Short mmCIF file of C-alpha atoms in Angstrom, two decimals:
data_model
loop_
_atom_site.label_atom_id
_atom_site.label_comp_id
_atom_site.label_asym_id
_atom_site.label_seq_id
_atom_site.Cartn_x
_atom_site.Cartn_y
_atom_site.Cartn_z
CA MET A 14 0.02 0.05 -0.13
CA SER A 15 1.36 3.71 -0.83
CA GLU A 16 0.80 6.37 1.47
CA LYS A 17 -2.26 7.03 3.62
CA LEU A 18 -4.95 8.57 1.95
CA ARG A 19 -5.95 12.14 3.56
CA MET A 20 -9.38 12.65 5.02
CA GLY A 21 -10.97 15.91 6.01
CA MET A 22 -14.34 15.99 7.65
CA VAL A 23 -17.20 18.77 7.66
CA GLY A 24 -19.35 18.36 10.72
CA GLY A 25 -18.95 15.23 13.24
CA GLY A 26 -17.65 17.33 16.19
CA ALA A 27 -18.83 17.39 19.90
CA GLY A 28 -22.11 16.03 20.49
CA ALA A 29 -22.69 14.61 17.12
CA PHE A 30 -22.95 10.51 17.07
CA ILE A 31 -22.28 9.78 13.35
CA GLY A 32 -19.16 11.60 12.93
CA ALA A 33 -17.19 9.51 15.26
CA VAL A 34 -18.83 6.63 13.36
CA HIS A 35 -17.41 7.94 10.21
CA ARG A 36 -13.94 8.40 11.76
CA MET A 37 -13.79 4.72 13.12
CA ALA A 38 -14.80 3.15 9.94
CA ALA A 39 -12.50 5.37 7.83
CA ALA A 40 -9.46 4.14 10.26
CA LEU A 41 -10.41 0.66 10.47
CA ASP A 42 -8.09 -0.77 7.52
CA GLY A 43 -5.34 1.57 8.05
CA GLU A 44 -5.50 3.26 4.69
CA ILE A 45 -7.03 6.56 5.53
CA VAL A 46 -5.92 9.15 7.99
CA PHE A 47 -8.03 11.89 9.64
CA THR A 48 -5.90 15.05 8.77
CA ALA A 49 -8.15 18.05 8.44
CA GLY A 50 -11.74 19.16 9.85
CA ALA A 51 -14.18 21.86 10.45
CA LEU A 52 -16.25 19.99 12.64
CA SER A 53 -18.95 22.25 14.05
CA SER A 54 -21.31 25.04 13.04
CA THR A 55 -19.37 27.71 15.16
CA PRO A 56 -15.67 28.49 14.54
CA ASP A 57 -14.91 28.07 18.62
CA LYS A 58 -16.89 24.67 18.60
CA ALA A 59 -15.39 23.47 15.58
CA ARG A 60 -11.78 24.29 16.64
CA ALA A 61 -12.25 22.77 20.17
CA SER A 62 -13.73 19.58 18.76
CA GLY A 63 -10.81 19.32 16.25
CA GLN A 64 -8.18 20.00 19.21
CA ALA A 65 -9.82 17.27 21.27
CA LEU A 66 -9.45 14.82 18.57
CA GLY A 67 -5.58 15.87 18.01
CA LEU A 68 -5.74 17.64 14.81
CA GLU A 69 -2.99 19.99 13.88
CA GLU A 70 -3.68 23.28 14.74
CA ARG A 71 -3.09 24.60 11.06
CA ARG A 72 -5.64 21.99 9.99
CA ASN A 73 -8.00 22.47 12.58
CA TYR A 74 -10.39 25.10 10.71
CA GLY A 75 -13.32 27.17 12.14
CA THR A 76 -15.74 26.78 8.93
CA TRP A 77 -15.66 24.45 6.04
CA GLU A 78 -14.89 27.40 3.78
CA GLU A 79 -11.74 27.96 5.48
CA MET A 80 -10.82 24.37 5.27
CA LEU A 81 -11.67 24.42 1.54
CA GLU A 82 -9.35 27.47 1.19
CA GLY A 83 -6.52 26.34 3.48
CA GLU A 84 -6.36 22.96 1.46
CA LEU A 85 -6.14 24.55 -1.82
CA ARG A 86 -3.12 26.58 -0.49
CA LEU A 87 -1.34 23.45 0.24
CA PRO A 88 0.69 21.95 -2.54
CA PRO A 89 -1.27 19.01 -4.09
CA GLU A 90 0.74 16.34 -2.45
CA LYS A 91 -0.02 17.74 0.88
CA ARG A 92 -4.08 18.24 0.72
CA ILE A 93 -6.81 16.02 1.52
CA HIS A 94 -7.46 13.43 -0.63
CA PHE A 95 -11.27 13.77 0.18
CA VAL A 96 -13.61 15.11 2.52
CA SER A 97 -16.50 13.34 4.47
CA ILE A 98 -19.44 15.60 5.13
CA VAL A 99 -21.44 14.61 8.02
CA THR A 100 -23.49 17.64 8.70
CA PRO A 101 -27.37 18.04 8.86
CA ASN A 102 -28.83 17.75 5.64
CA HIS A 103 -29.29 21.45 4.46
CA LEU A 104 -25.36 21.82 4.29
CA HIS A 105 -24.81 18.78 2.43
CA HIS A 106 -25.27 20.69 -1.20
CA PRO A 107 -23.31 23.47 -0.60
CA VAL A 108 -20.01 21.99 0.84
CA ALA A 109 -20.17 18.92 -1.50
CA LYS A 110 -20.38 21.11 -4.39
CA ALA A 111 -17.75 23.27 -3.35
CA PHE A 112 -15.15 20.51 -2.72
CA ALA A 113 -16.31 18.57 -5.67
CA ALA A 114 -15.81 21.47 -8.06
CA ALA A 115 -12.53 22.19 -6.47
CA GLY A 116 -11.39 18.57 -7.31
CA PHE A 117 -11.79 17.16 -3.98
CA HIS A 118 -13.31 13.32 -3.83
CA VAL A 119 -16.37 13.36 -1.45
CA VAL A 120 -18.09 11.02 0.87
CA CYS A 121 -21.48 12.43 1.72
CA ASP A 122 -23.96 11.18 4.53
CA LYS A 123 -27.59 10.54 3.51
CA PRO A 124 -30.16 11.70 2.48
CA LEU A 125 -27.91 13.47 -0.26
CA VAL A 126 -29.54 16.75 -0.40
CA HIS A 127 -33.05 18.48 -0.12
CA THR A 128 -34.15 18.37 -3.52
CA THR A 129 -33.70 16.66 -7.08
CA ALA A 130 -32.66 19.86 -8.39
CA GLN A 131 -29.79 20.03 -5.90
CA ALA A 132 -28.83 16.29 -6.45
CA LEU A 133 -28.48 17.15 -10.30
CA ASP A 134 -26.41 20.12 -10.00
CA LEU A 135 -24.14 17.64 -7.88
CA LEU A 136 -23.91 15.33 -10.36
CA ASP A 137 -23.22 17.63 -13.02
CA THR A 138 -20.30 19.11 -10.82
CA ALA A 139 -18.72 15.90 -9.84
CA ARG A 140 -18.92 14.59 -13.69
CA ARG A 141 -17.26 18.01 -14.64
CA SER A 142 -14.45 17.49 -11.98
CA GLY A 143 -14.22 13.73 -12.37
CA VAL A 144 -14.59 13.30 -8.77
CA VAL A 145 -15.30 9.99 -6.57
CA PHE A 146 -18.25 10.84 -4.96
CA ALA A 147 -20.32 8.27 -2.19
CA VAL A 148 -23.14 8.25 -0.30
CA THR A 149 -22.75 6.65 2.99
CA TYR A 150 -26.11 4.22 2.75
CA ASN A 151 -24.03 1.98 5.16
CA TYR A 152 -26.07 -0.80 5.49
CA SER A 153 -25.15 -1.82 2.03
CA GLY A 154 -21.96 -2.63 3.34
CA TYR A 155 -23.03 -5.48 5.52
CA PRO A 156 -21.52 -8.87 4.12
CA MET A 157 -24.73 -10.75 4.18
CA VAL A 158 -26.79 -7.88 2.52
CA ARG A 159 -23.99 -8.34 -0.56
CA GLU A 160 -24.65 -12.06 0.07
CA ALA A 161 -28.47 -11.58 -0.59
CA ARG A 162 -27.76 -9.07 -3.44
CA GLU A 163 -25.73 -12.01 -5.19
CA ARG A 164 -28.28 -14.61 -4.44
CA VAL A 165 -30.93 -12.38 -6.24
CA ARG A 166 -28.76 -11.78 -9.37
CA ARG A 167 -28.13 -15.25 -9.68
CA GLY A 168 -31.52 -15.88 -10.04
CA GLU A 169 -31.89 -18.37 -6.94
CA LEU A 170 -35.13 -16.86 -5.67
CA GLY A 171 -36.55 -16.70 -9.25
CA GLU A 172 -38.74 -13.79 -10.40
CA ILE A 173 -39.31 -11.43 -7.65
CA ARG A 174 -42.73 -11.19 -6.60
CA LYS A 175 -42.83 -9.15 -3.36
CA VAL A 176 -40.63 -7.09 -1.34
CA ILE A 177 -41.08 -6.11 2.33
CA VAL A 178 -38.81 -4.02 4.10
CA GLU A 179 -39.32 -1.94 7.22
CA TYR A 180 -37.06 0.20 9.50
CA ASN A 181 -38.62 1.16 12.88
CA GLN A 182 -37.08 3.02 16.03
CA GLY A 183 -38.85 4.41 18.88
CA TRP A 184 -36.59 7.12 20.21
CA LEU A 185 -39.02 10.01 18.65
CA ALA A 186 -42.21 8.81 20.65
CA THR A 187 -42.12 11.79 22.47
CA ARG A 188 -41.15 15.82 21.81
CA LEU A 189 -37.26 14.82 22.50
CA GLU A 190 -36.45 17.87 20.36
CA GLU A 191 -37.87 19.99 23.30
CA ALA A 192 -35.56 18.32 25.83
CA GLY A 193 -32.28 19.71 24.26
CA ASN A 194 -31.32 16.53 22.25
CA LYS A 195 -29.11 17.86 19.35
CA GLN A 196 -29.97 14.85 17.12
CA ALA A 197 -33.74 15.18 17.35
CA ASP A 198 -33.74 18.97 17.16
CA TRP A 199 -32.35 19.07 13.61
CA ARG A 200 -34.19 15.96 12.26
CA THR A 201 -37.21 17.43 13.26
CA ASP A 202 -36.60 20.92 11.86
CA PRO A 203 -37.79 20.99 8.13
CA ALA A 204 -35.09 23.95 7.35
CA ARG A 205 -32.16 21.33 8.22
CA SER A 206 -33.73 17.97 7.65
CA GLY A 207 -35.88 18.90 4.36
CA ILE A 208 -39.26 18.13 3.57
CA ALA A 209 -39.42 14.52 5.43
CA GLY A 210 -38.67 13.38 8.94
CA ALA A 211 -38.73 9.73 9.48
CA LEU A 212 -38.94 9.02 5.48
CA GLY A 213 -35.77 11.21 5.16
CA ASP A 214 -33.75 9.91 8.01
CA ILE A 215 -34.72 6.11 8.10
CA GLY A 216 -36.78 5.58 5.05
CA SER A 217 -34.23 6.25 2.76
CA HIS A 218 -32.09 3.54 4.28
CA ALA A 219 -35.01 1.27 3.67
CA GLU A 220 -35.24 2.41 0.05
CA ASN A 221 -31.64 1.81 -0.92
CA LEU A 222 -31.43 -1.44 1.07
CA MET A 223 -34.25 -2.84 -0.93
CA THR A 224 -33.07 -1.45 -4.25
CA THR A 225 -29.47 -2.68 -3.74
CA VAL A 226 -30.65 -6.16 -3.14
CA THR A 227 -33.31 -6.66 -5.70
CA GLY A 228 -32.46 -4.22 -8.42
CA LEU A 229 -35.86 -3.46 -8.89
CA GLN A 230 -37.10 -0.14 -10.45
CA LEU A 231 -39.87 1.65 -8.99
CA GLU A 232 -43.01 2.39 -11.06
CA ALA A 233 -45.63 4.00 -8.67
CA LEU A 234 -46.20 4.12 -5.16
CA CYS A 235 -49.25 4.80 -2.87
CA ALA A 236 -48.04 6.50 0.33
CA ASP A 237 -49.27 7.79 4.02
CA LEU A 238 -47.12 10.10 6.15
CA THR A 239 -48.32 10.45 9.65
CA THR A 240 -46.90 12.97 12.42
CA PHE A 241 -48.18 11.27 15.65
CA VAL A 242 -46.44 13.57 18.22
CA PRO A 243 -48.40 16.88 18.55
CA GLY A 244 -46.64 19.93 17.57
CA ARG A 245 -44.04 18.13 15.12
CA GLU A 246 -43.77 19.66 11.77
CA LEU A 247 -42.39 16.59 9.84
CA ASP A 248 -43.52 13.03 9.64
CA ASP A 249 -42.59 10.44 12.39
CA ASP A 250 -44.30 7.45 10.78
CA ALA A 251 -44.33 6.47 7.06
CA SER A 252 -46.13 3.53 5.14
CA MET A 253 -46.32 2.87 1.46
CA LEU A 254 -47.40 0.24 -1.07
CA LEU A 255 -45.05 0.09 -4.05
CA HIS A 256 -45.45 -1.19 -7.79
CA PHE A 257 -42.26 -2.15 -9.40
CA THR A 258 -41.45 -2.50 -13.40
CA GLY A 259 -42.12 -6.02 -14.35
CA GLY A 260 -45.14 -6.34 -11.94
CA ALA A 261 -43.44 -6.89 -8.35
CA ARG A 262 -45.02 -5.57 -5.51
CA GLY A 263 -43.68 -3.80 -2.28
CA LEU A 264 -44.54 -2.83 1.12
CA LEU A 265 -42.27 -0.05 3.05
CA TRP A 266 -42.82 1.03 6.42
CA CYS A 267 -40.57 3.23 8.64
CA SER A 268 -41.58 4.90 11.99
CA GLN A 269 -39.48 6.55 14.83
CA ILE A 270 -42.57 6.43 17.29
CA GLY A 271 -42.40 2.33 17.86
CA ILE A 272 -41.85 2.40 21.58
CA GLY A 273 -39.58 -0.60 22.08
CA ALA A 274 -37.99 -0.67 18.62
CA GLU A 275 -34.35 0.07 18.91
CA ASN A 276 -32.78 0.05 15.22
CA ASP A 277 -34.93 -2.68 13.46
CA LEU A 278 -34.24 -2.57 9.81
CA HIS A 279 -35.89 -5.76 8.12
CA LEU A 280 -35.72 -6.70 4.50
CA ARG A 281 -37.79 -9.82 3.15
CA VAL A 282 -37.85 -10.90 -0.74
CA PHE A 283 -40.09 -13.64 -2.15
CA GLY A 284 -39.58 -14.85 -5.74
CA THR A 285 -41.06 -17.69 -7.58
CA ARG A 286 -38.67 -20.26 -6.20
CA GLY A 287 -37.56 -18.79 -2.99
CA SER A 288 -37.38 -16.07 -0.36
CA LEU A 289 -34.78 -14.65 1.70
CA CYS A 290 -34.79 -12.46 5.11
CA TRP A 291 -32.17 -10.22 6.90
CA ARG A 292 -32.29 -8.10 9.98
CA GLN A 293 -29.87 -5.41 10.86
CA GLU A 294 -30.09 -6.43 14.41
CA ASP A 295 -28.99 -10.12 13.56
CA PRO A 296 -26.54 -8.88 10.84
CA ASN A 297 -24.35 -11.97 10.29
CA THR A 298 -27.42 -14.02 9.48
CA LEU A 299 -29.32 -14.46 6.25
CA GLU A 300 -32.20 -16.73 6.04
CA LEU A 301 -32.79 -18.50 2.77
CA HIS A 302 -35.98 -20.62 1.85
CA LEU A 303 -35.78 -22.39 -1.53
CA LEU A 304 -39.10 -24.04 -2.78
CA ASP A 305 -39.64 -27.47 -1.24
CA SER A 306 -36.39 -27.24 0.99
CA PRO A 307 -35.91 -26.77 4.49
CA LEU A 308 -34.75 -23.33 5.84
CA GLN A 309 -31.10 -22.37 5.21
CA LEU A 310 -29.39 -19.99 7.75
CA LEU A 311 -26.19 -18.75 5.85
CA ARG A 312 -23.83 -17.22 8.24
CA ARG A 313 -21.09 -14.51 7.53
CA GLY A 314 -17.63 -15.61 7.21
CA ASN A 315 -18.05 -18.94 5.51
CA PRO A 316 -16.49 -20.18 2.39
CA TYR A 317 -20.00 -21.12 0.80
CA LEU A 318 -20.63 -17.46 0.71
CA SER A 319 -20.30 -15.28 -2.77
CA GLU A 320 -17.01 -13.54 -3.44
CA ALA A 321 -18.85 -10.34 -2.76
CA ALA A 322 -19.70 -11.39 0.92
CA ARG A 323 -16.41 -12.78 1.56
CA ALA A 324 -14.71 -9.62 0.27
CA ALA A 325 -16.45 -7.51 2.82
CA THR A 326 -15.57 -9.89 5.81
CA ARG A 327 -12.38 -9.25 7.95
CA LEU A 328 -12.89 -11.80 10.57
CA PRO A 329 -13.54 -15.50 10.66
CA SER A 330 -17.13 -17.17 11.24
CA GLY A 331 -18.46 -16.52 14.78
CA HIS A 332 -16.84 -13.40 15.31
CA PRO A 333 -19.61 -10.76 14.94
CA GLU A 334 -18.95 -8.25 12.50
CA ALA A 335 -21.63 -5.19 12.22
CA PHE A 336 -22.18 -1.36 12.03
CA ILE A 337 -18.68 0.09 12.15
CA GLU A 338 -17.46 -2.83 10.05
CA ALA A 339 -20.33 -2.14 7.30
CA PHE A 340 -19.49 1.65 7.32
CA ALA A 341 -15.80 0.62 6.96
CA ASN A 342 -16.45 -1.49 3.78
CA LEU A 343 -17.67 1.69 2.27
CA TYR A 344 -14.79 3.78 3.20
CA ARG A 345 -12.46 0.92 1.80
CA GLY A 346 -14.15 0.96 -1.60
CA VAL A 347 -13.94 4.72 -1.84
CA ALA A 348 -10.19 4.24 -0.96
CA GLU A 349 -9.96 1.79 -3.71
CA ALA A 350 -11.70 4.08 -6.26
CA ILE A 351 -9.23 6.87 -5.39
CA ARG A 352 -6.28 4.80 -5.18
CA ALA A 353 -7.31 3.34 -8.79
CA ARG A 354 -7.54 7.00 -10.13
CA LEU A 355 -3.95 8.03 -8.47
CA GLU A 356 -2.59 4.77 -10.09
CA ASN A 357 -4.22 5.24 -13.45
CA ARG A 358 -5.88 1.64 -13.14
CA ASP A 359 -9.16 0.09 -12.86
CA PRO A 360 -10.61 -0.44 -9.62
CA ASP A 361 -11.11 -3.83 -8.09
CA PRO A 362 -15.05 -4.13 -8.33
CA LEU A 363 -15.20 -6.51 -5.06
CA ILE A 364 -13.56 -3.95 -3.16
CA ALA A 365 -14.69 -0.74 -4.85
CA ASP A 366 -18.56 -1.46 -3.93
CA PHE A 367 -20.34 1.58 -2.55
CA PRO A 368 -23.39 3.63 -3.04
CA THR A 369 -22.66 6.36 -5.56
CA LEU A 370 -24.04 9.90 -6.42
CA GLU A 371 -26.64 8.42 -8.63
CA ASP A 372 -27.82 6.26 -5.70
CA GLY A 373 -27.86 9.47 -3.60
CA LEU A 374 -30.09 11.13 -6.31
CA ARG A 375 -32.81 8.27 -6.62
CA GLY A 376 -32.97 8.48 -2.76
CA VAL A 377 -33.87 12.26 -3.04
CA GLN A 378 -36.44 11.37 -5.90
CA PHE A 379 -37.96 8.71 -3.68
CA ILE A 380 -38.32 11.08 -0.76
CA GLU A 381 -39.96 13.58 -3.08
CA LYS A 382 -42.45 11.06 -4.79
CA VAL A 383 -43.39 9.79 -1.39
CA VAL A 384 -44.18 13.30 -0.15
CA GLU A 385 -45.96 14.15 -3.26
CA SER A 386 -48.12 10.98 -2.99
CA ALA A 387 -49.06 11.42 0.64
CA ARG A 388 -50.39 15.05 -0.26
CA SER A 389 -52.37 13.78 -3.25
CA ASN A 390 -55.83 12.26 -3.54
CA GLN A 391 -54.77 10.08 -6.34
CA LYS A 392 -54.36 6.43 -5.28
CA TRP A 393 -51.25 5.86 -7.36
CA THR A 394 -48.35 8.34 -7.91
CA PRO A 395 -45.97 7.55 -10.92
CA ALA A 396 -42.52 7.30 -9.41
CA GLN A 397 -40.13 6.27 -12.04
CA LEU A 398 -36.52 6.80 -10.49
CA THR A 399 -32.91 6.81 -11.39
CA ALA A 400 -32.13 3.31 -12.28
CA PRO A 401 -30.19 1.31 -9.43
CA MET A 402 -26.28 1.24 -10.16
CA VAL A 403 -24.16 -1.65 -10.60
CA PRO A 404 -21.34 -1.96 -7.83
CA GLY A 405 -17.52 -1.55 -8.84
CA ARG A 406 -18.02 1.50 -10.87
#
């Protein structure tokens, strides 16, 4: 391995849950070093957070604009290779556009941006500058999700008939945003979160998981968005019926008011010759039912799994791998894609397997179509989205 790739981060300072996750994941394989940051919304908090994390003073910036200017002043061989954006949603577009336009590769948290127009603007910017751009739908990084995807692609389930995906949490069953909880505060604020609440925060993950595994293209949907907690402006529960091109049907339900639910992301896929089931809270197991055959429990780390699943695995079977490692698989994929650019070669498709800007665009389109459907009296809302991407691009 050549020198480590240098990562900058925008957001993710003191009090932020996901920033620490990204830093741990990026560091896991020893290929990436956290080098620069603008880690909070105010300069003093940003610098205090960077100091606590051991950033060099000269690369511990007060704002993301300072960070961009400061890195561009450095010789190319000293600059960060990419920026990781872990801010509330409203800052994704301006930060990602500025860094991508300046030639820095980008890793951006989900949902990508507030609107399809912003997503298309980022797509144009990234294509013009030729940068790698990843969107951290982290559940796509689990080995057994990749195994499920491979089983569907190989046709083991036959023709897909039905997909059921649900993502249930209970942490927003009360007005937690009024109790000083930073995460609840911005997620329930339309100015920062966008037009959707639970739908954007976790429903976007459910859509990506469903599409990643099945490869199905959405054709139309019928959605119901509900705000159960009085005084809240955005949805905290969403249900929808889905029609896919080719005739498959689906159900998607996401909720953040399900008392007792922790982080229950659950996918079931039913075909003409079999079905599969995967749960994020038991991520190392994939249930496979084939027609007229007994239930098979496929376990992570075993030699009978696909190359894609084995490539996403670090530990022998029986040693659980989970949330951080799934995130790390995306960062390892980004690192492989960037190194391939630097070394003028094709990336290894088994490693460079991560959600791209096109996947992020589709996620934004999905959110907008669900909101449109929920506001309409029409039973079915046409919802042709950007086609699912093939990994290794």
